[in-house]
CSV table of C-alpha atoms and ligand atoms in Angstrom, one decimal:
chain,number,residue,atom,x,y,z
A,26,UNK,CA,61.8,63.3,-82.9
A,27,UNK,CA,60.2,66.6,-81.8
A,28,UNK,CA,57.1,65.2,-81.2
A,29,UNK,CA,58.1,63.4,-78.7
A,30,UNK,CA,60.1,66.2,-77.3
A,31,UNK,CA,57.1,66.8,-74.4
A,32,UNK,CA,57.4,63.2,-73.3
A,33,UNK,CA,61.4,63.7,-73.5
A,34,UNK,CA,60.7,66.7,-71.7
A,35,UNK,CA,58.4,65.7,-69.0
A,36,UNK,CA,60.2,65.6,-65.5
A,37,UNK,CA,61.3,61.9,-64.7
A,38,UNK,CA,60.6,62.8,-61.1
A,39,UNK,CA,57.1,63.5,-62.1
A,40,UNK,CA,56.6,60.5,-63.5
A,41,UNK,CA,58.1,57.9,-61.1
A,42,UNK,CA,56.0,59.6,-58.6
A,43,UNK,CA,52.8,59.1,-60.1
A,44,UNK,CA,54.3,55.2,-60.3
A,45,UNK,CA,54.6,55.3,-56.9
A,46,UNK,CA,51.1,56.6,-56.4
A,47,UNK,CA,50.0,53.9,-58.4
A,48,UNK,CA,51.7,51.0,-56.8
A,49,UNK,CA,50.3,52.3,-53.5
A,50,UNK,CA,47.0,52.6,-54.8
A,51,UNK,CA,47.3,48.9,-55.8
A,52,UNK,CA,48.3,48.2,-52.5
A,53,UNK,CA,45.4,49.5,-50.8
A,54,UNK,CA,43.2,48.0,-53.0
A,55,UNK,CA,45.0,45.1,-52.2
A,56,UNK,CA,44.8,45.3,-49.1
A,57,UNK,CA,40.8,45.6,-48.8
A,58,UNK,CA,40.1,42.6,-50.8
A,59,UNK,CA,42.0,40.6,-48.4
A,60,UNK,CA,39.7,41.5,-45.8
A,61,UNK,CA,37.2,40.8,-48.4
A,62,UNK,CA,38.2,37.7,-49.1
A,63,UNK,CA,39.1,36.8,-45.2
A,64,UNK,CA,35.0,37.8,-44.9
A,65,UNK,CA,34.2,35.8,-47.6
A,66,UNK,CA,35.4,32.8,-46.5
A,67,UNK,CA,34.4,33.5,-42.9
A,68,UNK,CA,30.8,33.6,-44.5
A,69,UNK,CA,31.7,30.5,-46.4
A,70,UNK,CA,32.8,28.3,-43.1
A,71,UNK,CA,29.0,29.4,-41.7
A,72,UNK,CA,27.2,28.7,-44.6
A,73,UNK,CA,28.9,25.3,-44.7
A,74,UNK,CA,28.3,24.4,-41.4
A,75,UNK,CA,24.6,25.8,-41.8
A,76,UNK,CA,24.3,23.2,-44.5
A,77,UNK,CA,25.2,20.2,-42.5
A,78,UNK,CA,22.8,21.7,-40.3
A,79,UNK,CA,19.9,21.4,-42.6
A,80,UNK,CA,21.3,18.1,-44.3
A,81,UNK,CA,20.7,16.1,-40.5
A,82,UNK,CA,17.4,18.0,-40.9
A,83,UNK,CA,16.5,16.9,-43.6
A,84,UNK,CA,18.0,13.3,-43.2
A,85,UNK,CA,15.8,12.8,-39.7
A,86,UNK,CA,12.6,14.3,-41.9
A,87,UNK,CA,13.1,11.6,-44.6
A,88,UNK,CA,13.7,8.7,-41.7
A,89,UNK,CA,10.4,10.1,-39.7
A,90,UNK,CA,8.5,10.8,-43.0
A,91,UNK,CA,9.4,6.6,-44.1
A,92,UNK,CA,8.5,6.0,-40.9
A,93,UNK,CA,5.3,7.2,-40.8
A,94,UNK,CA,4.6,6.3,-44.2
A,95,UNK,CA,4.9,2.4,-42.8
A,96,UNK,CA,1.9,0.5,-41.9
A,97,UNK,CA,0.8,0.4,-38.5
A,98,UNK,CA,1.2,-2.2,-35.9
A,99,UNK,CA,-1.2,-4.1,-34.2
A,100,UNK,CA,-1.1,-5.6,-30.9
A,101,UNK,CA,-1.7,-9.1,-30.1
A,102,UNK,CA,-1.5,-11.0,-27.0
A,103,UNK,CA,1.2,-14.4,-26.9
A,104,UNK,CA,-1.2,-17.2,-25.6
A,105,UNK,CA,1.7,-20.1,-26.4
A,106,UNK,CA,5.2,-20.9,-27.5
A,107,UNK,CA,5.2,-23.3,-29.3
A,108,UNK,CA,7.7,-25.6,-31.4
A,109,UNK,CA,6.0,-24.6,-34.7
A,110,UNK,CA,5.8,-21.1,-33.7
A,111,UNK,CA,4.3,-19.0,-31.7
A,112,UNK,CA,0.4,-18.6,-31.2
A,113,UNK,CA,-1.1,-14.7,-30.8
A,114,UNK,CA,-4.1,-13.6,-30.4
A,115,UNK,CA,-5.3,-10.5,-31.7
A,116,UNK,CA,-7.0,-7.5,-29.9
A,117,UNK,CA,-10.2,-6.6,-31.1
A,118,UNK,CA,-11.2,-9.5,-33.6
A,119,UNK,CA,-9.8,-12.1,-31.1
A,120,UNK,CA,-8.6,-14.3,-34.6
A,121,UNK,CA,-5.3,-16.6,-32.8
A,122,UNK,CA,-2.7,-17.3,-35.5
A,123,UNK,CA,0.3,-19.4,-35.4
A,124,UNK,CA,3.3,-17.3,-36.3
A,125,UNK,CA,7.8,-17.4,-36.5
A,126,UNK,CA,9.7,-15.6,-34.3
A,127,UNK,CA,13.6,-15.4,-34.5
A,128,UNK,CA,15.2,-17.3,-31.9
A,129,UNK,CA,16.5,-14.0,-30.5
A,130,UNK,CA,13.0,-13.1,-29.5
A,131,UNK,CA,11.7,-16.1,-28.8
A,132,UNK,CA,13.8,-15.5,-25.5
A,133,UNK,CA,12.0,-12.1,-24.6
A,134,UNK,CA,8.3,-13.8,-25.5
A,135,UNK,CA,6.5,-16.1,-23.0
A,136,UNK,CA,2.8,-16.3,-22.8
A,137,UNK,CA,0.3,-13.4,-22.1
A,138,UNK,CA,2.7,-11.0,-23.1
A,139,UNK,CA,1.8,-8.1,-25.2
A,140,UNK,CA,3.4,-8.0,-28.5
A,141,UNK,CA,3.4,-5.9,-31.7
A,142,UNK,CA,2.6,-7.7,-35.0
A,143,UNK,CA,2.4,-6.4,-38.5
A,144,UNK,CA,0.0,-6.8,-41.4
A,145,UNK,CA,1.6,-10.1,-42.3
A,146,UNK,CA,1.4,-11.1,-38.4
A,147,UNK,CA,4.7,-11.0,-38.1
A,148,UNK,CA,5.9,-10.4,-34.4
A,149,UNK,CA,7.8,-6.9,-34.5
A,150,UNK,CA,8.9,-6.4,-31.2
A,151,UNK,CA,7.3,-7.2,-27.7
A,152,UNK,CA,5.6,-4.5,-25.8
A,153,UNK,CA,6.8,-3.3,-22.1
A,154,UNK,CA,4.3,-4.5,-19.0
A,155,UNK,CA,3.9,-1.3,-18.2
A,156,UNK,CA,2.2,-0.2,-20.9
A,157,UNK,CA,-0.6,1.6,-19.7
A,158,UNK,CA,-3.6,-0.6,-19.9
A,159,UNK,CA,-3.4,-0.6,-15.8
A,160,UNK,CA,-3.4,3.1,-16.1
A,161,UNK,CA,-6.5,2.9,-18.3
A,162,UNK,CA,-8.4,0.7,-16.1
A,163,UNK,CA,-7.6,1.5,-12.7
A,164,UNK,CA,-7.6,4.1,-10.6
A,165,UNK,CA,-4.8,4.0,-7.9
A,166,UNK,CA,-5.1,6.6,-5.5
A,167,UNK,CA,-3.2,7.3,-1.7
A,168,UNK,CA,-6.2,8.2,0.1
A,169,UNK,CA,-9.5,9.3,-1.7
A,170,UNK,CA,-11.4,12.3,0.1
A,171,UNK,CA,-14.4,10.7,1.9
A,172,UNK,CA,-14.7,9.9,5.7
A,173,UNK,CA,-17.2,8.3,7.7
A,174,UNK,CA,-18.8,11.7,8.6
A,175,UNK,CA,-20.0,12.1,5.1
A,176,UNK,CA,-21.6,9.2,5.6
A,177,UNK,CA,-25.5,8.9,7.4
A,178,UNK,CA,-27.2,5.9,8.6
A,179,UNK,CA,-24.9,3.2,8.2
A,180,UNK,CA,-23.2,2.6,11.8
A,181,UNK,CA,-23.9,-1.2,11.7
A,182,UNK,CA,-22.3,-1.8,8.1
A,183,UNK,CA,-19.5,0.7,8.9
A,184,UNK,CA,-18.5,-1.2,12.1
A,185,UNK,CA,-18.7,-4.5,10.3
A,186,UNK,CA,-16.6,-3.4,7.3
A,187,UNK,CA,-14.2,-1.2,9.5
A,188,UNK,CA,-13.6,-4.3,11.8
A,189,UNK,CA,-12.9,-6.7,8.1
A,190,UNK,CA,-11.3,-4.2,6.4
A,191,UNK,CA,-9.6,-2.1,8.7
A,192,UNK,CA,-8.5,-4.0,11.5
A,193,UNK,CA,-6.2,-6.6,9.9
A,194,UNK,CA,-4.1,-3.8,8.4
A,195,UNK,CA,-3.7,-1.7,11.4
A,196,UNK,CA,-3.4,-4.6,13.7
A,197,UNK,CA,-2.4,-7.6,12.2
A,198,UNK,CA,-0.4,-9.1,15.5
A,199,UNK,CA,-4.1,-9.6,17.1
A,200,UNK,CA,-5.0,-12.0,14.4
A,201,UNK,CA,-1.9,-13.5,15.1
A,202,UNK,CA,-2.2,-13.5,18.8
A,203,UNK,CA,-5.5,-14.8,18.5
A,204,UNK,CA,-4.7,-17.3,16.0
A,205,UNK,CA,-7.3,-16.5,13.5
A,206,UNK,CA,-6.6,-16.0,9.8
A,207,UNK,CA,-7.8,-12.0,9.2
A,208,UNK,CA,-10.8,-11.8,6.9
A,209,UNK,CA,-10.1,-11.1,3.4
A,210,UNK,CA,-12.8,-9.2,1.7
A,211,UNK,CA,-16.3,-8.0,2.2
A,212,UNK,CA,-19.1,-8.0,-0.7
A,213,UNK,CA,-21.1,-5.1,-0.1
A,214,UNK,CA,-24.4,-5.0,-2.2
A,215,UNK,CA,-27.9,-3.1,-2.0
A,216,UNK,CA,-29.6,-0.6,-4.2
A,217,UNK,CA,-28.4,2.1,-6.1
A,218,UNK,CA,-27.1,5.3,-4.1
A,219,UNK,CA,-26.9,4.2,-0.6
A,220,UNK,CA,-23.2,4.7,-0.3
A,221,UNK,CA,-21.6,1.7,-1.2
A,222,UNK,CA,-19.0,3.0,-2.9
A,223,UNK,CA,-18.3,6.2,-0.7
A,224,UNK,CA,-18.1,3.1,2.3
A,225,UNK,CA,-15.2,1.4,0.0
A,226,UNK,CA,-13.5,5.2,-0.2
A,227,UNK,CA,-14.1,5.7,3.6
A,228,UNK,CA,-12.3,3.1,4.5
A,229,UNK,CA,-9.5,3.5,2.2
A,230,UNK,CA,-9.1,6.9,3.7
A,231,UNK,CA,-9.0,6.0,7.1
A,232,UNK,CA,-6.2,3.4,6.7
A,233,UNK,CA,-3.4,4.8,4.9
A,234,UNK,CA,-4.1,1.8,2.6
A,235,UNK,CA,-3.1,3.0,-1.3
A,236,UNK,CA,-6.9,2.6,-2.6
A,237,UNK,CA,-6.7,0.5,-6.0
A,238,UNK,CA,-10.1,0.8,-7.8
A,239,UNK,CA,-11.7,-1.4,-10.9
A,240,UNK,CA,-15.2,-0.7,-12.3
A,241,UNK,CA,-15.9,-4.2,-13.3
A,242,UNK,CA,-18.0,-3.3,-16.3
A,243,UNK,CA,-15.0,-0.9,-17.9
A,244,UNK,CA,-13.3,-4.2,-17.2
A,245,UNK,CA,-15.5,-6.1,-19.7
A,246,UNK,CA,-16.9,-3.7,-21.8
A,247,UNK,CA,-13.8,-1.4,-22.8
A,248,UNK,CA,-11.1,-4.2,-22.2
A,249,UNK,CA,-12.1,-7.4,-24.3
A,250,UNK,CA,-9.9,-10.0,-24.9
A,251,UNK,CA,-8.1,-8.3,-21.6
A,252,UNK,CA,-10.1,-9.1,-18.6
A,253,UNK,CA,-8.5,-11.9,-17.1
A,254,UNK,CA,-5.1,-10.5,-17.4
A,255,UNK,CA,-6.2,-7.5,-16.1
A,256,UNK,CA,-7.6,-8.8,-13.3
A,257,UNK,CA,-4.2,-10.4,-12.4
A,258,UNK,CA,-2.2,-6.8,-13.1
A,259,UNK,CA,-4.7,-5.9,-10.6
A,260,UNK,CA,-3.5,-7.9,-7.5
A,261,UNK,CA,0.4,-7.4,-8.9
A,262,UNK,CA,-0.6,-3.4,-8.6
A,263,UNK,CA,-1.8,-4.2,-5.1
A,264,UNK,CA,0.8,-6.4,-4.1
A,265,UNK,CA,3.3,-4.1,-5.3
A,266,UNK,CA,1.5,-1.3,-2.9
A,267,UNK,CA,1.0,-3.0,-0.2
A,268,UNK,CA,-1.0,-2.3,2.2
A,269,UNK,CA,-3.9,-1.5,0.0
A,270,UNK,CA,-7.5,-2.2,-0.2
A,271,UNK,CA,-8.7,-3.5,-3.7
A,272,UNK,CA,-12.0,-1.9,-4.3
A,273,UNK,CA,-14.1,-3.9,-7.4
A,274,UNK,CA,-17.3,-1.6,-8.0
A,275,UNK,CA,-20.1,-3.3,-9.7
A,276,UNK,CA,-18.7,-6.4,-9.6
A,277,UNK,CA,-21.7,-7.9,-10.7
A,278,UNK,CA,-20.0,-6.9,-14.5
A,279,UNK,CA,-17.6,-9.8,-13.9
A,280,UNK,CA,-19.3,-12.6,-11.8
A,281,UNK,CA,-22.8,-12.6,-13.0
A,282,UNK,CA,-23.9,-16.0,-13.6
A,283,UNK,CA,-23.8,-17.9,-16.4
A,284,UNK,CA,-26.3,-17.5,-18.9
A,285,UNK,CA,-28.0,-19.8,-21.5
A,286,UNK,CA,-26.4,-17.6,-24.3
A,287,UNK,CA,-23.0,-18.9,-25.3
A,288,UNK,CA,-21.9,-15.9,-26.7
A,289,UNK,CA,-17.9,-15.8,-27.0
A,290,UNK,CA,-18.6,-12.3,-24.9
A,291,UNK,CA,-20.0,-14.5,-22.0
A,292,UNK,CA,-17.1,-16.8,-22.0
A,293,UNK,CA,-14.7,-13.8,-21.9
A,294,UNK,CA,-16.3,-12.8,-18.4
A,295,UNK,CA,-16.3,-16.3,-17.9
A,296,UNK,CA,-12.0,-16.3,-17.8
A,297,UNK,CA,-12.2,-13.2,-16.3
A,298,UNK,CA,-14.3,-14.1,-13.4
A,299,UNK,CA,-12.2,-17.1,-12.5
A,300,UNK,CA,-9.0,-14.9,-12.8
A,301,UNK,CA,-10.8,-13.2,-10.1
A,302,UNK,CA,-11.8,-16.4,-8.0
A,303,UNK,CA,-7.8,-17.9,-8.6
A,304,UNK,CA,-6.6,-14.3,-7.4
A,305,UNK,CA,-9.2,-14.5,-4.1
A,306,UNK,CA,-8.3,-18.1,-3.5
A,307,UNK,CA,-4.8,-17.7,-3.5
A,308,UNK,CA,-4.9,-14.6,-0.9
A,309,UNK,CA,-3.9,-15.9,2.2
A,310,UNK,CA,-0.2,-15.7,1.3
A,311,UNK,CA,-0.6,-11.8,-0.2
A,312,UNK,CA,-0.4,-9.8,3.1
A,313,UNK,CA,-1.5,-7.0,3.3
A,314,UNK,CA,-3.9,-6.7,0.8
A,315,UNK,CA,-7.9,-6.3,1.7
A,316,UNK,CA,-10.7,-6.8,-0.9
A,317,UNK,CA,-14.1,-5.0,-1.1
A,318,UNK,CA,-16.2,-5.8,-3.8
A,319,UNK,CA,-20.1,-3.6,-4.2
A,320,UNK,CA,-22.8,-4.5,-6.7
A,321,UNK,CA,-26.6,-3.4,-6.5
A,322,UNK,CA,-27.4,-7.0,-8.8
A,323,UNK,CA,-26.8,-9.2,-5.6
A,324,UNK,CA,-29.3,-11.6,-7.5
A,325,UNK,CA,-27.2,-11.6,-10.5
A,326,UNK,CA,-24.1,-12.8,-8.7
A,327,UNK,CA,-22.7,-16.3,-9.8
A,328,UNK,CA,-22.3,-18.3,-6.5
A,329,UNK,CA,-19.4,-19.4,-7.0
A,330,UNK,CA,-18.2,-15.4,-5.7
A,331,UNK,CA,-20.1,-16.0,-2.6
A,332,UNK,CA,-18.5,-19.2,-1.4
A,333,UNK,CA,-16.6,-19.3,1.7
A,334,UNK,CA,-13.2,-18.2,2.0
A,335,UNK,CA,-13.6,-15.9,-0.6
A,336,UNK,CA,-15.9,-12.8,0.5
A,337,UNK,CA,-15.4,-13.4,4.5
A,338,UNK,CA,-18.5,-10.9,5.1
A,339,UNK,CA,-21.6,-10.2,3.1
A,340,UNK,CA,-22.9,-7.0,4.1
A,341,UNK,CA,-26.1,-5.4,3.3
A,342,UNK,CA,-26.2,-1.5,2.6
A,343,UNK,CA,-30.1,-0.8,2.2
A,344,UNK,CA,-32.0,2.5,1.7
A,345,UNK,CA,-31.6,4.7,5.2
A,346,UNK,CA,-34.6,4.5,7.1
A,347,UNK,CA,-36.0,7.7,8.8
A,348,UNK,CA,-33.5,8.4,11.1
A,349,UNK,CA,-31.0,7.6,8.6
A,350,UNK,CA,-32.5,9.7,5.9
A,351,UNK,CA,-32.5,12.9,8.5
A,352,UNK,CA,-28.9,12.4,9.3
A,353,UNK,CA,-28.0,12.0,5.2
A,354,UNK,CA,-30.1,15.3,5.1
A,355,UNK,CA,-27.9,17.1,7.7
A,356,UNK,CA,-25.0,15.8,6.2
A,357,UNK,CA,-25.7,17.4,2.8
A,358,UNK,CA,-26.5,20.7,3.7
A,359,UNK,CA,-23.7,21.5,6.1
A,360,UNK,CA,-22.3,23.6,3.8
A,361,UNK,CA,-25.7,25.2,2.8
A,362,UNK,CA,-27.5,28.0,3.8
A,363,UNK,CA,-30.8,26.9,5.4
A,364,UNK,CA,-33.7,28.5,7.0
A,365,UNK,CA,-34.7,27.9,10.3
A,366,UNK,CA,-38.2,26.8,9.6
A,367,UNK,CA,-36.7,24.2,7.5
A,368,UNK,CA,-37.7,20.6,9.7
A,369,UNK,CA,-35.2,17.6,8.5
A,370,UNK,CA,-37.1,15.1,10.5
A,371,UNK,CA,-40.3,15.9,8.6
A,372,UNK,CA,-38.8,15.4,5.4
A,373,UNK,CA,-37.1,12.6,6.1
A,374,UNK,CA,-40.7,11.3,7.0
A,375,UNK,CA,-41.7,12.3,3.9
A,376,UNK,CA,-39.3,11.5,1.8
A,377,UNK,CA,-39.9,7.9,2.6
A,378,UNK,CA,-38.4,5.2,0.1
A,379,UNK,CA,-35.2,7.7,-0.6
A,380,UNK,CA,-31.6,6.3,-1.1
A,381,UNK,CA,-28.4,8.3,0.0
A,382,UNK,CA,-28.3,9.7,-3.5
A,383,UNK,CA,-32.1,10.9,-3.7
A,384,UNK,CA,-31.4,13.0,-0.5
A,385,UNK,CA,-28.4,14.7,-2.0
A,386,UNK,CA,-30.2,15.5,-5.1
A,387,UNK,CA,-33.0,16.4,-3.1
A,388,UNK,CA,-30.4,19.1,-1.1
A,389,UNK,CA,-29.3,20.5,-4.7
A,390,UNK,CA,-32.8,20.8,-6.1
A,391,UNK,CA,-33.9,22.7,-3.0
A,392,UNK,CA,-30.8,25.5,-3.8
A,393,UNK,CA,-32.0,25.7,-7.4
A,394,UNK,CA,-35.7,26.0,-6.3
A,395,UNK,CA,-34.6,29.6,-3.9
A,396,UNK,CA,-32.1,30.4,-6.3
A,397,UNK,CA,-34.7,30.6,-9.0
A,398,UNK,CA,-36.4,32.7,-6.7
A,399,UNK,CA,-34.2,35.3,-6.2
A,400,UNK,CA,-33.1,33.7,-2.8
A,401,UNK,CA,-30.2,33.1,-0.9
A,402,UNK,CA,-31.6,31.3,1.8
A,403,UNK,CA,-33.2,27.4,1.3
A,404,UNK,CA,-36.9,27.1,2.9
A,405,UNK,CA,-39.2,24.0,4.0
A,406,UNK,CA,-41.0,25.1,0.7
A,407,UNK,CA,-37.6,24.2,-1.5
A,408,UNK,CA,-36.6,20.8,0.0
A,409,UNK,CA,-40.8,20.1,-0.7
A,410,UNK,CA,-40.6,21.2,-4.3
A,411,UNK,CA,-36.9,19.6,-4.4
A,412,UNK,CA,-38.4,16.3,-3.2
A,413,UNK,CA,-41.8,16.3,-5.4
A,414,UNK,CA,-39.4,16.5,-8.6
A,415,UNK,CA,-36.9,13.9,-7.2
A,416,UNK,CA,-39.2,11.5,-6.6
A,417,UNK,CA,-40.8,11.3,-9.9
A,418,UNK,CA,-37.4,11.9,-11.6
A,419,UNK,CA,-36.5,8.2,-9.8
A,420,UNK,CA,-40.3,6.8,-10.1
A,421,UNK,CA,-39.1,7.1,-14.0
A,422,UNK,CA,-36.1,5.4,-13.8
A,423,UNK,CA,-37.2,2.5,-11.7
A,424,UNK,CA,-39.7,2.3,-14.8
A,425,UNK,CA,-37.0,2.3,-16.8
A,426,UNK,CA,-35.1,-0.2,-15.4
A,427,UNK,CA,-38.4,-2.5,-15.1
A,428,UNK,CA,-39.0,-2.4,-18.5
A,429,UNK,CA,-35.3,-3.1,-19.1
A,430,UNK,CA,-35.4,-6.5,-15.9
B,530,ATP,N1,-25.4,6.9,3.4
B,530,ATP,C1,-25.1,8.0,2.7
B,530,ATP,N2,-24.8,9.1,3.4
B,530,ATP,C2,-24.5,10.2,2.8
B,530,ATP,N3,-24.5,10.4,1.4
B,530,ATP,C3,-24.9,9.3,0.7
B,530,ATP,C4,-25.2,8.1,1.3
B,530,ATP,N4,-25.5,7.2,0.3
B,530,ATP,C5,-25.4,7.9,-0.8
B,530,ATP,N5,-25.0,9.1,-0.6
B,530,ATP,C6,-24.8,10.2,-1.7
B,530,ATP,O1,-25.1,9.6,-2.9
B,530,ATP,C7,-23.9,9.5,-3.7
B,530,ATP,C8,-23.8,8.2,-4.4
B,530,ATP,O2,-23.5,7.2,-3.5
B,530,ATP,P1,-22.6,5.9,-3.8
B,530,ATP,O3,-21.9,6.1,-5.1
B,530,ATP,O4,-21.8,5.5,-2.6
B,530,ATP,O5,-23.8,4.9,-4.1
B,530,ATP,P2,-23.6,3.3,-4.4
B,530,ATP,O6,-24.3,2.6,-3.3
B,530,ATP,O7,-22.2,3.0,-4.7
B,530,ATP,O8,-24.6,3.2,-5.7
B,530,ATP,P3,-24.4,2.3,-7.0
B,530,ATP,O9,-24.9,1.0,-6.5
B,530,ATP,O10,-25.3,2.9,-8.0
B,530,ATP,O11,-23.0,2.3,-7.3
B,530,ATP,C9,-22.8,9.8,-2.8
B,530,ATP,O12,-21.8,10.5,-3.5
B,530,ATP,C10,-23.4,10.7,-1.7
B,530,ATP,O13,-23.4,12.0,-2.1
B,531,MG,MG1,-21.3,2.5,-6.5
């Protein structure tokens, strides 16, 4: 028993104090992993909702990944619904093929629409109007930035197109009055460079008119398969604008005449031309809507273009004779720092045989020639020089261009 006499002996006090220590130790200890735990599951609540995050993630990755991982579409063009199915054309290899549709879709489909097929041909879905083979093709524009001041030497044609062209928009009451139909178009045609196409601008500048613009050979050489349907978004563009002045540059690209060679590329410019005629024929009851058409391969043109009704005025835009050629001069150096010995009516003597273009080339040539020379102002000496180098620069072409005839 004595040897437990010291625990016997040791103060009870003591000892429940030390309990009490203890216990309040605990507490606090308890205490702090609370919190702990209250953090923990704070941290738990973000990391879940951190992992839904990624899991969408990582769902719309899998759903684009499949997607791209898909075959592509093509697009083909509807040219008849049928009872057996419907006939598309592809783009590109022009193959037709006959083809089911649900008869959901069948509703959305009519002919000439654009549609997206897949490998088995298969129609997919159909593809908006809108999509942006206008965009590609045309060029609709407010107002371009040329007026008849930039222009030299063409009063006559500039009258004649003004009074076709212009009139009839601004003043359509006095073709009404005078109980006239208003022209419809001109066809202006002439060499290269003599400012047929900055006549079209002109005009569309001076009129308010929204200025639509086509190059016919994008037309048939970057569009097949697309011209003649092009050529009717074009008039809907210019309906949908009106008033506006359809400008068709180089025209020539989709009514030359018919060749020997029956090519299927010839009779695509074939259905695109008479698009074109339908669309011209059909114009009296379009309004406001003006046509000017410019080519420099008048002899190319199919007749059928020229007949009457649809061009109202053919007008000529030849190279600027003298007078013409020193006004072009003037015009293109306004901005230029010229000598005073430099004598425009000279060189428009001698640069006899110059188009519009030549001159402004000419103009250029004649800053490089005094800039080469350490000069800031243009002599007599320059335009020479400039002339002597344009000259045979376009000697070659015409060469060119002979060899190609
Ligand atoms: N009569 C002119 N007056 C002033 N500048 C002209 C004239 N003709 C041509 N030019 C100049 O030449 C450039 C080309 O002219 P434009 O594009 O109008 O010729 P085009 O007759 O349409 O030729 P193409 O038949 O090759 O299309 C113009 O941007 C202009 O700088
Ligand atoms: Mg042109």
């Amino acid at each position: 028993m004595s040897d437990t006499v010291d625990d016997v002996d040791l103060p009870y006090d003591e000892d429940e104090a030390s309990q009490q220590e203890k216990i309040q130790a605990l507490e606090e200890r308890l205490e702090i992993l609370e919190a702990q735990n209250e953090e923990m599951r704070d941290k738990l609540l973000d990391a879940n909702a951190e992992n839904n995050k990624y899991q969408q993630k990582l769902e719309r990755l899998t759903h684009e990944n499949k997607k791209l991982k898909q075959s592509p579409l093509f697009v083909a063009t509807v040219q008849e619904v049928t009872d057996e199915g419907v006939i598309i054309k592809q783009h590109g290899n022009n193959q037709e093929a006959l083809t089911e549709v649900t008869d959901e879709m069948r509703a959305d489909i009519e002919p000439d629409a654009r549609v997206a097929v897949n490998n088995s041909l298969s129609i997919v879905k159909p593809l908006s109007n809108e999509t942006d083979v206008r965009a590609r093709v045309m060029e609709v524009t407010e107002s371009p930035e040329v007026s008849y001041e930039d222009i030299g030497g063409l009063e006559e044609q500039m009258q004649e197109v003004r009074e076709t062209v212009e009139m009839p928009l601004e003043k359509p009451e006095m073709f009404d009055d005078v109980g006239i139909d208003p022209p419809s178009g001109v066809l202006l045609y002439g060499p290269p460079g003599t400012g047929k196409t900055m006549l079209a601008k002109a005009v569309a500048n001076q009129t308010d008119a929204t200025f639509i613009k086509m190059a016919g050979s994008e037309l048939v050489h970057k569009f097949i398969g697309e011209g003649a349907k092009l050529v009717r978004d074009l008039f809907d563009v210019a309906r949908e604008h009106e008033p506006a002045v359809i400008f068709i540059d180089e025209i020539d690209a989709i009514a030359a005449k018919r060749t020997e060679s029956k090519t299927s590329g010839d009779a695509e410019v074939q259905r695109t031309m008479m698009q074109l005629l339908s669309e011209m024929d059909g114009f009296e009851e379009r309004g406001e809507i003006r046509i000017i058409a410019a080519t420099n391969r008048f002899d190319m043109l199919d007749r059928a273009i020229l007949r009457p009704g649809r061009f109202d005025r053919l007008i000529e835009v030849p190279k600027p004779n003298a007078e013409g050629r020193e006004i072009i001069f003037e015009i293109h150096t306004r901005g230029m720092n010229v000598s005073d010995d430099v004598d425009f009516a000279a060189l428009a003597e001698e640069a006899d045989n110059a188009s519009g273009a030549d001159i402004k080339a000419v103009c250029t040539e004649a800053g490089m020639f005094a800039i080469r020379d350490d000069r800031t102002e243009i002599r007599m000496e320059d335009f020479r020089s400039a002339w002597d180098k344009v000259e045979a620069e376009s000697d070659e072409s015409d060469e060119v261009s002979k060899t190609f005839a």
